[in-house]
PDB file of C-alpha atoms in Angstrom:
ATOM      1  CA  UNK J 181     124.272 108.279  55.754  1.00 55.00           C
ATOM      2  CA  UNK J 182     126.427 106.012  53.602  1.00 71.00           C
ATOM      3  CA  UNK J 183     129.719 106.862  55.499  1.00 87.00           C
ATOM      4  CA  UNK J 184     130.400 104.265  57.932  1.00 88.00           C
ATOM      5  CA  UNK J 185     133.402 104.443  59.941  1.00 95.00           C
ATOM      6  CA  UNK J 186     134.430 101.885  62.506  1.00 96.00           C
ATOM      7  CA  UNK J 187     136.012 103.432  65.419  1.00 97.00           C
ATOM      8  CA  UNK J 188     139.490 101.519  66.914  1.00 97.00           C
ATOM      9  CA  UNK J 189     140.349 100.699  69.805  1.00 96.00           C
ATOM     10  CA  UNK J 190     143.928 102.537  70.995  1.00 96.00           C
ATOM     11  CA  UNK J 191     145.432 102.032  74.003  1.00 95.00           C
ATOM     12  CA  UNK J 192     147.601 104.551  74.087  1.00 95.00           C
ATOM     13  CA  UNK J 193     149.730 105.891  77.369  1.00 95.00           C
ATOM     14  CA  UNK J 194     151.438 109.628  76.768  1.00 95.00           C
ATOM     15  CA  UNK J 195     153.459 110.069  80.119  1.00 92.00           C
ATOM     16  CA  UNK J 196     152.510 112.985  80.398  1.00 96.00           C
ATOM     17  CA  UNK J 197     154.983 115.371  82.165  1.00 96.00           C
ATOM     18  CA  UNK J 198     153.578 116.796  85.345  1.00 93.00           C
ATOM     19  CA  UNK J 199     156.217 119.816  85.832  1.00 95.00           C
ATOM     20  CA  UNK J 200     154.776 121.180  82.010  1.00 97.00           C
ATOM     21  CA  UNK J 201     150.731 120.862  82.945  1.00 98.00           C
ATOM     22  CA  UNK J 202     150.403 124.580  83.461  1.00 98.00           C
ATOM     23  CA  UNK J 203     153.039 126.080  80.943  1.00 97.00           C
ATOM     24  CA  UNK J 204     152.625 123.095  77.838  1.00 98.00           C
ATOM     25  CA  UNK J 205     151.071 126.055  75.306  1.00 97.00           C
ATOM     26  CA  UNK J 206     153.365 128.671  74.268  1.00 96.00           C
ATOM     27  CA  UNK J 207     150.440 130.403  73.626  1.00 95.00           C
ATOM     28  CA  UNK J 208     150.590 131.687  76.586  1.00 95.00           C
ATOM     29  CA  UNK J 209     149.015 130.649  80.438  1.00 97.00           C
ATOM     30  CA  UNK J 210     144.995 131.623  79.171  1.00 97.00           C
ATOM     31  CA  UNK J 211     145.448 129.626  76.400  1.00 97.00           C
ATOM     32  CA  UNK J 212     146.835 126.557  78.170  1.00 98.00           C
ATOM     33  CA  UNK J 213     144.040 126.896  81.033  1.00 98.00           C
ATOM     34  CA  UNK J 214     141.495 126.970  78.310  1.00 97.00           C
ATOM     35  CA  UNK J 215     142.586 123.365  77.815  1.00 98.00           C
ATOM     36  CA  UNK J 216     142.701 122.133  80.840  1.00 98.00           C
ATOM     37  CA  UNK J 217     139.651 122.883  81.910  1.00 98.00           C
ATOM     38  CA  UNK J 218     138.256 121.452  79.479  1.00 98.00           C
ATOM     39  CA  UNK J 219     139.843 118.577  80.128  1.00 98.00           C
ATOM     40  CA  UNK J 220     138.379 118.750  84.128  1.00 98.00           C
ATOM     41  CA  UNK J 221     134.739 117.671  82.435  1.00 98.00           C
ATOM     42  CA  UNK J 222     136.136 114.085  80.936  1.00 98.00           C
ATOM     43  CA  UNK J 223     136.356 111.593  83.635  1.00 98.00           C
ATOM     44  CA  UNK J 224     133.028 111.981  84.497  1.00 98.00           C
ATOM     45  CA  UNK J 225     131.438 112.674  81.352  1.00 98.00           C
ATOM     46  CA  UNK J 226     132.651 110.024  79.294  1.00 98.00           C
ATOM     47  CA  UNK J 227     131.477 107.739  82.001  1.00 98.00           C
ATOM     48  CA  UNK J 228     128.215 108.914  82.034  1.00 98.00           C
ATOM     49  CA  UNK J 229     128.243 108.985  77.944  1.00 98.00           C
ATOM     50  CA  UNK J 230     129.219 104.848  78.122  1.00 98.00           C
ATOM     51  CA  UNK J 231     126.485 104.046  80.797  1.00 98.00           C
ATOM     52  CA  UNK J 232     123.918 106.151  79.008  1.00 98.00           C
ATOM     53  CA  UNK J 233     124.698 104.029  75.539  1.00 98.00           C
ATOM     54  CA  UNK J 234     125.500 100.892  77.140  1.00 96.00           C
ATOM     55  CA  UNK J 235     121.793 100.732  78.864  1.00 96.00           C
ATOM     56  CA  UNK J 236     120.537 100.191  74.796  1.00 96.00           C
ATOM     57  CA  UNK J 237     123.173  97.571  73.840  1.00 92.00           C
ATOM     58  CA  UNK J 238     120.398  94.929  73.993  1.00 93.00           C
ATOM     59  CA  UNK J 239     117.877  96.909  71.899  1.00 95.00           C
ATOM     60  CA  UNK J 240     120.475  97.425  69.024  1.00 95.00           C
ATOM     61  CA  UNK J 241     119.711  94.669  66.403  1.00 92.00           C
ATOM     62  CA  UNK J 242     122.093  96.197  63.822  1.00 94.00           C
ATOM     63  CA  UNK J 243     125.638  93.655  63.886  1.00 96.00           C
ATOM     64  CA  UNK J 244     128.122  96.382  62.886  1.00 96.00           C
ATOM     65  CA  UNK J 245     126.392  98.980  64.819  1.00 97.00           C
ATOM     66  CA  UNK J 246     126.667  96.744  68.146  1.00 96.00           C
ATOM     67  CA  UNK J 247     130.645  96.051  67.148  1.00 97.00           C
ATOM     68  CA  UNK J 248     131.184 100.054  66.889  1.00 97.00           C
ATOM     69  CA  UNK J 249     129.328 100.618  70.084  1.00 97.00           C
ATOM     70  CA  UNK J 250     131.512  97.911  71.853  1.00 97.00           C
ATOM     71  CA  UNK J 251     134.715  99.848  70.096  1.00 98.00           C
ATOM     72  CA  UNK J 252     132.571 103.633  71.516  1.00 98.00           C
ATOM     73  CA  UNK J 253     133.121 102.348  74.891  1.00 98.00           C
ATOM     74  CA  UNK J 254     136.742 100.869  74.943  1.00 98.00           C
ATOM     75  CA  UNK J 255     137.474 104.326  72.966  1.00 98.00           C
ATOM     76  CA  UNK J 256     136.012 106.127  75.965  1.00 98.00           C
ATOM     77  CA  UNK J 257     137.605 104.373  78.582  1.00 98.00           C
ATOM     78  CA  UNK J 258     141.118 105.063  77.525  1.00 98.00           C
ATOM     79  CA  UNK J 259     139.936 108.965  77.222  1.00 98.00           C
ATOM     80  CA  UNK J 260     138.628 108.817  80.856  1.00 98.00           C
ATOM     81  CA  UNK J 261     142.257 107.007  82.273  1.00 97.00           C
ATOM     82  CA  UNK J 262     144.353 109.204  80.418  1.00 97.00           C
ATOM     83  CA  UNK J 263     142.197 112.471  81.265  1.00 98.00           C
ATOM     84  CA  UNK J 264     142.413 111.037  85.225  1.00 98.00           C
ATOM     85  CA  UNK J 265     146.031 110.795  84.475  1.00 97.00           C
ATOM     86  CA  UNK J 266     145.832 114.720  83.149  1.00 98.00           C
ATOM     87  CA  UNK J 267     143.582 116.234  86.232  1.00 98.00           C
ATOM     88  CA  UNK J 268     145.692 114.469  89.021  1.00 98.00           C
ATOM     89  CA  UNK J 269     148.929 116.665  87.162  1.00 98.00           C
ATOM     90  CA  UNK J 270     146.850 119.279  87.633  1.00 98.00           C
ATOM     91  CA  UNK J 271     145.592 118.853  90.910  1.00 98.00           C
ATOM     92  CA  UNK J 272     148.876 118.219  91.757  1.00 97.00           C
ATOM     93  CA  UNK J 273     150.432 121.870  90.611  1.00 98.00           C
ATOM     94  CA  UNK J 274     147.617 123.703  92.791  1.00 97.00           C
ATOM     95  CA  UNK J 275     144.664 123.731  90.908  1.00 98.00           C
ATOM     96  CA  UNK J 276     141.408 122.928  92.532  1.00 98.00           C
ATOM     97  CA  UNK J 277     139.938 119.953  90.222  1.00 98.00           C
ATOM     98  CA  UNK J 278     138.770 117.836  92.449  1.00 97.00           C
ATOM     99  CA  UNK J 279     136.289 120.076  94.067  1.00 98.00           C
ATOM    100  CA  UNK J 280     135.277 121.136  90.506  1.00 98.00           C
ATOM    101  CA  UNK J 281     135.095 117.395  89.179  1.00 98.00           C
ATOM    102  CA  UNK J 282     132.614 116.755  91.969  1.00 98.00           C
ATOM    103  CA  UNK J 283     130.564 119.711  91.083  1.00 98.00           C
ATOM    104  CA  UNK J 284     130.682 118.219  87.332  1.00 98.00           C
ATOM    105  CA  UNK J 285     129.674 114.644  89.035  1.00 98.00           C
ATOM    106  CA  UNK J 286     126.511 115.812  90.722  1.00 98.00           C
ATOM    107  CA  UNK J 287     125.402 117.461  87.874  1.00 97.00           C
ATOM    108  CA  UNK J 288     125.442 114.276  85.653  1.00 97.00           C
ATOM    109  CA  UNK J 289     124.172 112.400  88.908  1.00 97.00           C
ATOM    110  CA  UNK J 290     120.674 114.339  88.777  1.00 97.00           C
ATOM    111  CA  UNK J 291     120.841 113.918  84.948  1.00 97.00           C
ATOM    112  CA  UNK J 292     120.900 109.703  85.700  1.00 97.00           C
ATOM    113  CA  UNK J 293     117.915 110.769  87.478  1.00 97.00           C
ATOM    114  CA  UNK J 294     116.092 111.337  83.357  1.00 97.00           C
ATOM    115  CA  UNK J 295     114.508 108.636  81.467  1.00 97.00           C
ATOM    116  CA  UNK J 296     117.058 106.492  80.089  1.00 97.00           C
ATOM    117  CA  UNK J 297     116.296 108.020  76.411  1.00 97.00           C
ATOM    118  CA  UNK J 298     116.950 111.787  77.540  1.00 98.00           C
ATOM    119  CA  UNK J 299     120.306 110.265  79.427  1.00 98.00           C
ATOM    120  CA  UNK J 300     120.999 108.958  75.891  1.00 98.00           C
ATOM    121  CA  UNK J 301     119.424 112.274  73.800  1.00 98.00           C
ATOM    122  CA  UNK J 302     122.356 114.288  76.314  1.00 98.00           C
ATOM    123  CA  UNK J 303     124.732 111.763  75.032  1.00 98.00           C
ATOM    124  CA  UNK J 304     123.888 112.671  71.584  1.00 98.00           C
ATOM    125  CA  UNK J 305     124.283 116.435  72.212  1.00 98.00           C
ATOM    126  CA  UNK J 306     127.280 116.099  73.713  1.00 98.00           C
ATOM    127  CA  UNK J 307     129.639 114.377  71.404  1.00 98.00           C
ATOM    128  CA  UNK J 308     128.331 116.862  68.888  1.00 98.00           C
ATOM    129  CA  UNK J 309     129.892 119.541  70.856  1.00 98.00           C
ATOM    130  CA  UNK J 310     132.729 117.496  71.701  1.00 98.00           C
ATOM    131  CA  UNK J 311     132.982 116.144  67.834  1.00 98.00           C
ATOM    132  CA  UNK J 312     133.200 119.997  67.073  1.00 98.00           C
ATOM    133  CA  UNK J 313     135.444 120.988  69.508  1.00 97.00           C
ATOM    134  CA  UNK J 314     137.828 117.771  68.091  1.00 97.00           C
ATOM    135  CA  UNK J 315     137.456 119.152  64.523  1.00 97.00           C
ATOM    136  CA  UNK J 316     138.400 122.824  65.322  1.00 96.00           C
ATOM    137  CA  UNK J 317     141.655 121.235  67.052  1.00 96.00           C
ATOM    138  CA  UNK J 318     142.420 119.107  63.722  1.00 97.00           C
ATOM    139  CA  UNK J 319     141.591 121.847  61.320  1.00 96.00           C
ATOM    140  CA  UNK J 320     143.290 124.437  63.449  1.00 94.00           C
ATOM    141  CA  UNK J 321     147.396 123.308  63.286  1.00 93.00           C
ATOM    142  CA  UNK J 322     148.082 127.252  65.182  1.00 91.00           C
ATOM    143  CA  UNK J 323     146.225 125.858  68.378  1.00 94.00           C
ATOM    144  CA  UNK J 324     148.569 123.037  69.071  1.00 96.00           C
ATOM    145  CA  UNK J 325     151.880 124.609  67.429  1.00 94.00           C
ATOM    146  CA  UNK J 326     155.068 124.028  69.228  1.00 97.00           C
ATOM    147  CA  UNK J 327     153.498 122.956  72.387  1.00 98.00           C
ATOM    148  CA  UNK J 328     155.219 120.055  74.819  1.00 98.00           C
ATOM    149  CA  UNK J 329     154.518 117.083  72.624  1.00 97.00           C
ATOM    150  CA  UNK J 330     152.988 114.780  75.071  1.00 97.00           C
ATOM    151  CA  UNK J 331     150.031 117.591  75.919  1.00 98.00           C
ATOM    152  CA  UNK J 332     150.125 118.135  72.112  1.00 98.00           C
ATOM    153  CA  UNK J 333     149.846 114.495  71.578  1.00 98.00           C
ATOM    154  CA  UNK J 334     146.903 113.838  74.022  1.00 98.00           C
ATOM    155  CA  UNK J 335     144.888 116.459  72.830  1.00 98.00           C
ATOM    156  CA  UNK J 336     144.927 115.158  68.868  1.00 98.00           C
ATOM    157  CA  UNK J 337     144.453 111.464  70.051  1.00 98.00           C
ATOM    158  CA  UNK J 338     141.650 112.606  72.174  1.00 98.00           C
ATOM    159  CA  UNK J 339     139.936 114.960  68.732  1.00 98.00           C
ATOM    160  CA  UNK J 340     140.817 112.027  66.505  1.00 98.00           C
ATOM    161  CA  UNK J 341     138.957 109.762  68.071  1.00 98.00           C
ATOM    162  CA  UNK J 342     135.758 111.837  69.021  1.00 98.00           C
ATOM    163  CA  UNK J 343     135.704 112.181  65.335  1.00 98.00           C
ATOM    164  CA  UNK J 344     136.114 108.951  64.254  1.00 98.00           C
ATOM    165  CA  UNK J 345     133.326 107.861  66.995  1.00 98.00           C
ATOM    166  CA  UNK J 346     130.743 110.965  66.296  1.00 98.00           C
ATOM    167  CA  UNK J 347     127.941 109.246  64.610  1.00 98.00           C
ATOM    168  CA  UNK J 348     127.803 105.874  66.779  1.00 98.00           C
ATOM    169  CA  UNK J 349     125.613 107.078  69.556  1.00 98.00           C
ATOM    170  CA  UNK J 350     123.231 108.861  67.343  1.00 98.00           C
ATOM    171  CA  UNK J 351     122.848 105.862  65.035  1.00 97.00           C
ATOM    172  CA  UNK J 352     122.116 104.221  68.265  1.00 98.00           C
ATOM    173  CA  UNK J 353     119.726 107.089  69.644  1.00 98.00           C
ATOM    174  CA  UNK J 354     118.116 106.516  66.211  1.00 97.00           C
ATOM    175  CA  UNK J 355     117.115 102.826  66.118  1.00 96.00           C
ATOM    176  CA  UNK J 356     116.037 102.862  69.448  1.00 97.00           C
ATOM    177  CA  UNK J 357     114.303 106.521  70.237  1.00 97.00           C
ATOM    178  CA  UNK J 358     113.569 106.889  66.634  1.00 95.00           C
ATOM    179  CA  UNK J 359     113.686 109.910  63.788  1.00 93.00           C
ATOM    180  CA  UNK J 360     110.472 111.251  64.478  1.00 96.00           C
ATOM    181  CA  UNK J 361     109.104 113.959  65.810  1.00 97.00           C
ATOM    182  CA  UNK J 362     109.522 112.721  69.633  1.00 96.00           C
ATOM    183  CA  UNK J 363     113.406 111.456  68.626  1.00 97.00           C
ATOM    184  CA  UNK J 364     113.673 115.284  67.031  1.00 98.00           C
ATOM    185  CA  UNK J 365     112.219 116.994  69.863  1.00 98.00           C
ATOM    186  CA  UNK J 366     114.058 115.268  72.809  1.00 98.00           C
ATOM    187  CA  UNK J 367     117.467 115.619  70.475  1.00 97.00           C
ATOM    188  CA  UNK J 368     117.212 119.093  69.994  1.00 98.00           C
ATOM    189  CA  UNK J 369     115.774 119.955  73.529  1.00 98.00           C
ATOM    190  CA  UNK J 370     118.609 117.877  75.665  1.00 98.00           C
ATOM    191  CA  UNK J 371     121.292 119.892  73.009  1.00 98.00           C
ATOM    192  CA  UNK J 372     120.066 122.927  74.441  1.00 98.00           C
ATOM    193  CA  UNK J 373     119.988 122.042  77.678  1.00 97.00           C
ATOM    194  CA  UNK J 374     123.382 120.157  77.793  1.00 97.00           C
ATOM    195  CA  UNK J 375     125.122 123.216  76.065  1.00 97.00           C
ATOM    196  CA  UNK J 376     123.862 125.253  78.594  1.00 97.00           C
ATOM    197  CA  UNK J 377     124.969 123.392  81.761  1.00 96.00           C
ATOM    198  CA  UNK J 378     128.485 122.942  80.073  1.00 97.00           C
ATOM    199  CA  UNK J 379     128.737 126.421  79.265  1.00 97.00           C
ATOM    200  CA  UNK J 380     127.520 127.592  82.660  1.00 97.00           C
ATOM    201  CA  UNK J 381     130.486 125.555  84.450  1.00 98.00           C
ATOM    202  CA  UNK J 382     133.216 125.925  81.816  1.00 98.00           C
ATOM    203  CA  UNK J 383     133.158 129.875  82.211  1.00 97.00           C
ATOM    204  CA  UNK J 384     133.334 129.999  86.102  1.00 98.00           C
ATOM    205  CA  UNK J 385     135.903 126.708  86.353  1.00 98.00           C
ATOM    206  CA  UNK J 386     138.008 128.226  83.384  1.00 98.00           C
ATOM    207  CA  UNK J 387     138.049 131.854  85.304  1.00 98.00           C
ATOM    208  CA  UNK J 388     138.981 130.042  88.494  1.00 98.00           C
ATOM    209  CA  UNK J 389     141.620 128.322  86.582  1.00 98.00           C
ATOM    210  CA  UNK J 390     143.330 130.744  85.621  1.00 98.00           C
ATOM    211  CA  UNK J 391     142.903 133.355  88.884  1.00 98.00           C
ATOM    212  CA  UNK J 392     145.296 129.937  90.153  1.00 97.00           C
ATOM    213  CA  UNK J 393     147.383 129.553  87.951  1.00 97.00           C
ATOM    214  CA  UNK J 394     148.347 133.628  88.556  1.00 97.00           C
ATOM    215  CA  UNK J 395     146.711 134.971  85.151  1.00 96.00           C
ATOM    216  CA  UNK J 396     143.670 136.437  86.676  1.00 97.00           C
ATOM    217  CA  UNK J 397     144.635 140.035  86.235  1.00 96.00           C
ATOM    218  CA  UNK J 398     147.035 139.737  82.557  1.00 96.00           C
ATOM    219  CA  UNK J 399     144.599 141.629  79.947  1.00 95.00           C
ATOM    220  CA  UNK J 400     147.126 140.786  77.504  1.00 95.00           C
ATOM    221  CA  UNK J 401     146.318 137.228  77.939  1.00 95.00           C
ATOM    222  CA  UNK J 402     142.631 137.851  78.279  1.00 97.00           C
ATOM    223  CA  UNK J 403     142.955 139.622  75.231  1.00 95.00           C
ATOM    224  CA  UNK J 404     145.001 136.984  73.155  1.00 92.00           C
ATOM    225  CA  UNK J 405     142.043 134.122  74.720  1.00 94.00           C
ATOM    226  CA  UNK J 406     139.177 136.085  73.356  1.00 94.00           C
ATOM    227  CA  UNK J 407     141.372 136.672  70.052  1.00 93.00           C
ATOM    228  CA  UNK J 408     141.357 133.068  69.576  1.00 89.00           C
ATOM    229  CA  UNK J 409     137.974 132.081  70.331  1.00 91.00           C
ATOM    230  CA  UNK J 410     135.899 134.760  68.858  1.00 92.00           C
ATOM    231  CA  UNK J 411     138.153 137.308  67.156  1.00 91.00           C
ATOM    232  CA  UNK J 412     141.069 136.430  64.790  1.00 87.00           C
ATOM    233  CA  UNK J 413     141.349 133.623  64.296  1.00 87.00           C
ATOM    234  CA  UNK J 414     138.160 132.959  66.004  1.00 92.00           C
ATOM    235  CA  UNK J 415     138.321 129.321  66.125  1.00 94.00           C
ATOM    236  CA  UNK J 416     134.896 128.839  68.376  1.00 93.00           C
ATOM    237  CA  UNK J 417     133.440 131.291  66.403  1.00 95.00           C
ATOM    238  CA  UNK J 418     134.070 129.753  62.789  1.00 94.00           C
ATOM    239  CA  UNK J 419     132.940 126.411  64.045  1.00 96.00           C
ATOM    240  CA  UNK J 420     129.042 127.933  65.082  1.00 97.00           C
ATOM    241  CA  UNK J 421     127.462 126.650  61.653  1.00 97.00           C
ATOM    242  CA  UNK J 422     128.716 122.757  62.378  1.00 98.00           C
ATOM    243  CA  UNK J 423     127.341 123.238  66.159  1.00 98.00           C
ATOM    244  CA  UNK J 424     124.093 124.799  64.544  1.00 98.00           C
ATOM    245  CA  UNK J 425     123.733 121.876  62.037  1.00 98.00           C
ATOM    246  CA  UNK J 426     122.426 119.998  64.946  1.00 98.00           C
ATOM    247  CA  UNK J 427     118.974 121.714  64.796  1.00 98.00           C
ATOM    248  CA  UNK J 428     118.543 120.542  61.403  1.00 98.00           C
ATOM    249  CA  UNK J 429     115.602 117.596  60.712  1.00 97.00           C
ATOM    250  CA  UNK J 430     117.740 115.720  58.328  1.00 96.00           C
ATOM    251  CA  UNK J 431     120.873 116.356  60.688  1.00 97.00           C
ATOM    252  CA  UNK J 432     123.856 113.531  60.466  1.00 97.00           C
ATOM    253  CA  UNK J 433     127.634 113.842  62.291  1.00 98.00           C
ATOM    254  CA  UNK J 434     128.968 112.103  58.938  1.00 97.00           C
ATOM    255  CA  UNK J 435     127.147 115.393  57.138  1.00 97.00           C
ATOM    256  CA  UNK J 436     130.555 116.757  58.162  1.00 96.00           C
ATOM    257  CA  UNK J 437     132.823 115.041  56.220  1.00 97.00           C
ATOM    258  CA  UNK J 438     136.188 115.440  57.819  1.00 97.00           C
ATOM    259  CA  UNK J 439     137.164 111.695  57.919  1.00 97.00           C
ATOM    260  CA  UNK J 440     140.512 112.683  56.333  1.00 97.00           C
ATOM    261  CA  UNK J 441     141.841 113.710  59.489  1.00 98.00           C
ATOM    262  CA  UNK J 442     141.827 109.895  60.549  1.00 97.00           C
ATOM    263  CA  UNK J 443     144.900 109.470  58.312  1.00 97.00           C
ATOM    264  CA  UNK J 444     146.798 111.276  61.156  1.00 97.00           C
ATOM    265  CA  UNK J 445     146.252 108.386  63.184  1.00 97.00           C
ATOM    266  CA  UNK J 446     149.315 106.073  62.605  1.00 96.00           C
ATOM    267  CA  UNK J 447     151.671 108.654  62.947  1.00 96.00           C
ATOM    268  CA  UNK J 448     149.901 109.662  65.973  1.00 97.00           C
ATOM    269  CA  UNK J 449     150.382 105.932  67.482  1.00 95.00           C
ATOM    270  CA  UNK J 450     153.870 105.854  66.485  1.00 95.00           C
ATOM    271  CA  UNK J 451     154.978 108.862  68.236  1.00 95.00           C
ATOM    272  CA  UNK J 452     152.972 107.989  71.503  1.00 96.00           C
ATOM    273  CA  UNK J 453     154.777 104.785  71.577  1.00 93.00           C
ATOM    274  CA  UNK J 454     158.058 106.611  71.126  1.00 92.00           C
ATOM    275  CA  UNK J 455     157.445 108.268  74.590  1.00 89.00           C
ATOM    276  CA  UNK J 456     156.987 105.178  76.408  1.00 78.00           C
ATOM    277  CA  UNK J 457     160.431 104.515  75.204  1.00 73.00           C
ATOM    278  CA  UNK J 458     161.446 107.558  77.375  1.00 54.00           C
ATOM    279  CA  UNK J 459     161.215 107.575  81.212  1.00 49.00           C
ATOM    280  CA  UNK J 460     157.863 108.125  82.532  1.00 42.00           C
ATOM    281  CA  UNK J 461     156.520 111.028  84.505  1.00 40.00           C
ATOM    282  CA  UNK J 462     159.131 113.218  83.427  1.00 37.00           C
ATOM    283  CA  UNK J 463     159.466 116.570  85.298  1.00 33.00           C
TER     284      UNK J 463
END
């Protein structure tokens, strides 16, 4: 692809405030535990996604390739503190995530266990779900309106910058596994996979989630989740034919052009920094 974007570095802190981690949607408590589980997978994942690229750093001959890996990595670093930062709020207002985080870390454990190139092929898969999920948030203003504006803040810095990052492992999974049939094959068979496993635990963890938070038995809110997902608006739903795009041959991330989004980013930054103006940790 001609598009080449070069992701930046932004060390961002967003104070989050602890007393608003299970009420920061006024969507509504399903809504808000639909995020946060989500954000329960993080820690661990982007670690494993920075190990699993870093193990080809050597192999990568391309200059500016090797300078937006370096910038993939500090990127997902900051996402894994902040996240931390997120799931000890949470853990903190009575939700089991530590018990669930370890579940998440054995799972990526056994995957370590794979040939370095399927470690990196899972990679792959993932930030194409996660570079999806980022672009439904951006193109979706509804999902993110009125909330506390630290949460809100978090969760655009976080899809910002898995789309401004989306195509730098798979250029690397590329040049090193190739775009033959083998780099096809292992691509599309650890995106299977992967989706599957994250699926698997996001349903039971996001059930559990809510059952503790007190929503377990609320149809309305049930109702207004599955509205939102698959229904109307059906956000997860109109995003299927960019997650299906993977299976292509020919398949790119920059084949979805939504690079305009990154314009948000400086008005992003500035707002962060206006909360670290405030006291942190606010209840």
């Amino acid at each position: 692809m001609s598009i080449q974007i070069d992701p930046v570095r932004r060390n961002l802190r967003f104070a989050l405030p602890q007393g608003r981690v299970l009420n920061w949607n006024p969507a509504g408590l399903h809504v808000t535990q639909f995020f946060n589980t989500l954000s329960l997978f993080f820690p661990a994942g982007e670690r494993f996604f920075i190990q699993s690229v870093r193990h080809f750093r050597h192999e990568i001959t391309d200059a500016a390739l090797k300078a937006q890996i370096s910038a993939f990595i500090g990127q997902e670093g900051f996402h894994t503190r902040e996240h931390e930062d997120y799931n000890a709020a949470l853990q903190a207002a009575g939700m089991p995530v530590q018990a669930m985080e370890r579940v998440v870390e054995r799972l990526l454990a056994a995957v370590k266990r794979l040939p370095p190139s399927m470690q990196l092929a899972t990679t792959v898969a993932l930030e194409h779900l996660t570079a999806v999920l980022g672009d439904m948030l951006l193109r979706n203003d509804a999902l993110l309106a009125d909330a506390e504006a630290h949460f809100a803040a978090v969760w655009r810095w976080h899809a910002l910058e898995e789309t401004e990052h989306k195509a730098v492992c798979f250029d690397a999974y590329e040049q090193v596994v190739g775009r033959g049939a083998r780099g096809y094959a292992l691509r599309v068979t650890a995106f299977l996979l992967a989706n599957l496993l994250f699926w698997s635990l996001f349903m039971p963890f996001y059930v559990v989630m809510v059952a503790r938070a007190g929503g377990l038995f609320r149809l309305k809110g049930w109702w207004q989740v599955a509205q939102l997902v698959v229904g109307r608006p059906g956000v997860l739903r109109r995003a299927l034919p960019d997650w299906a795009d993977f299976f292509r041959r020919d398949f790119h991330p920059w084949q979805h052009d939504n690079r305009a989004f990154l314009a948000l980013a400086p008005a992003l930054m500035d707002e962060v920094a206006a909360f670290n103006d405030l006291p942190a940790r606010r209840a």
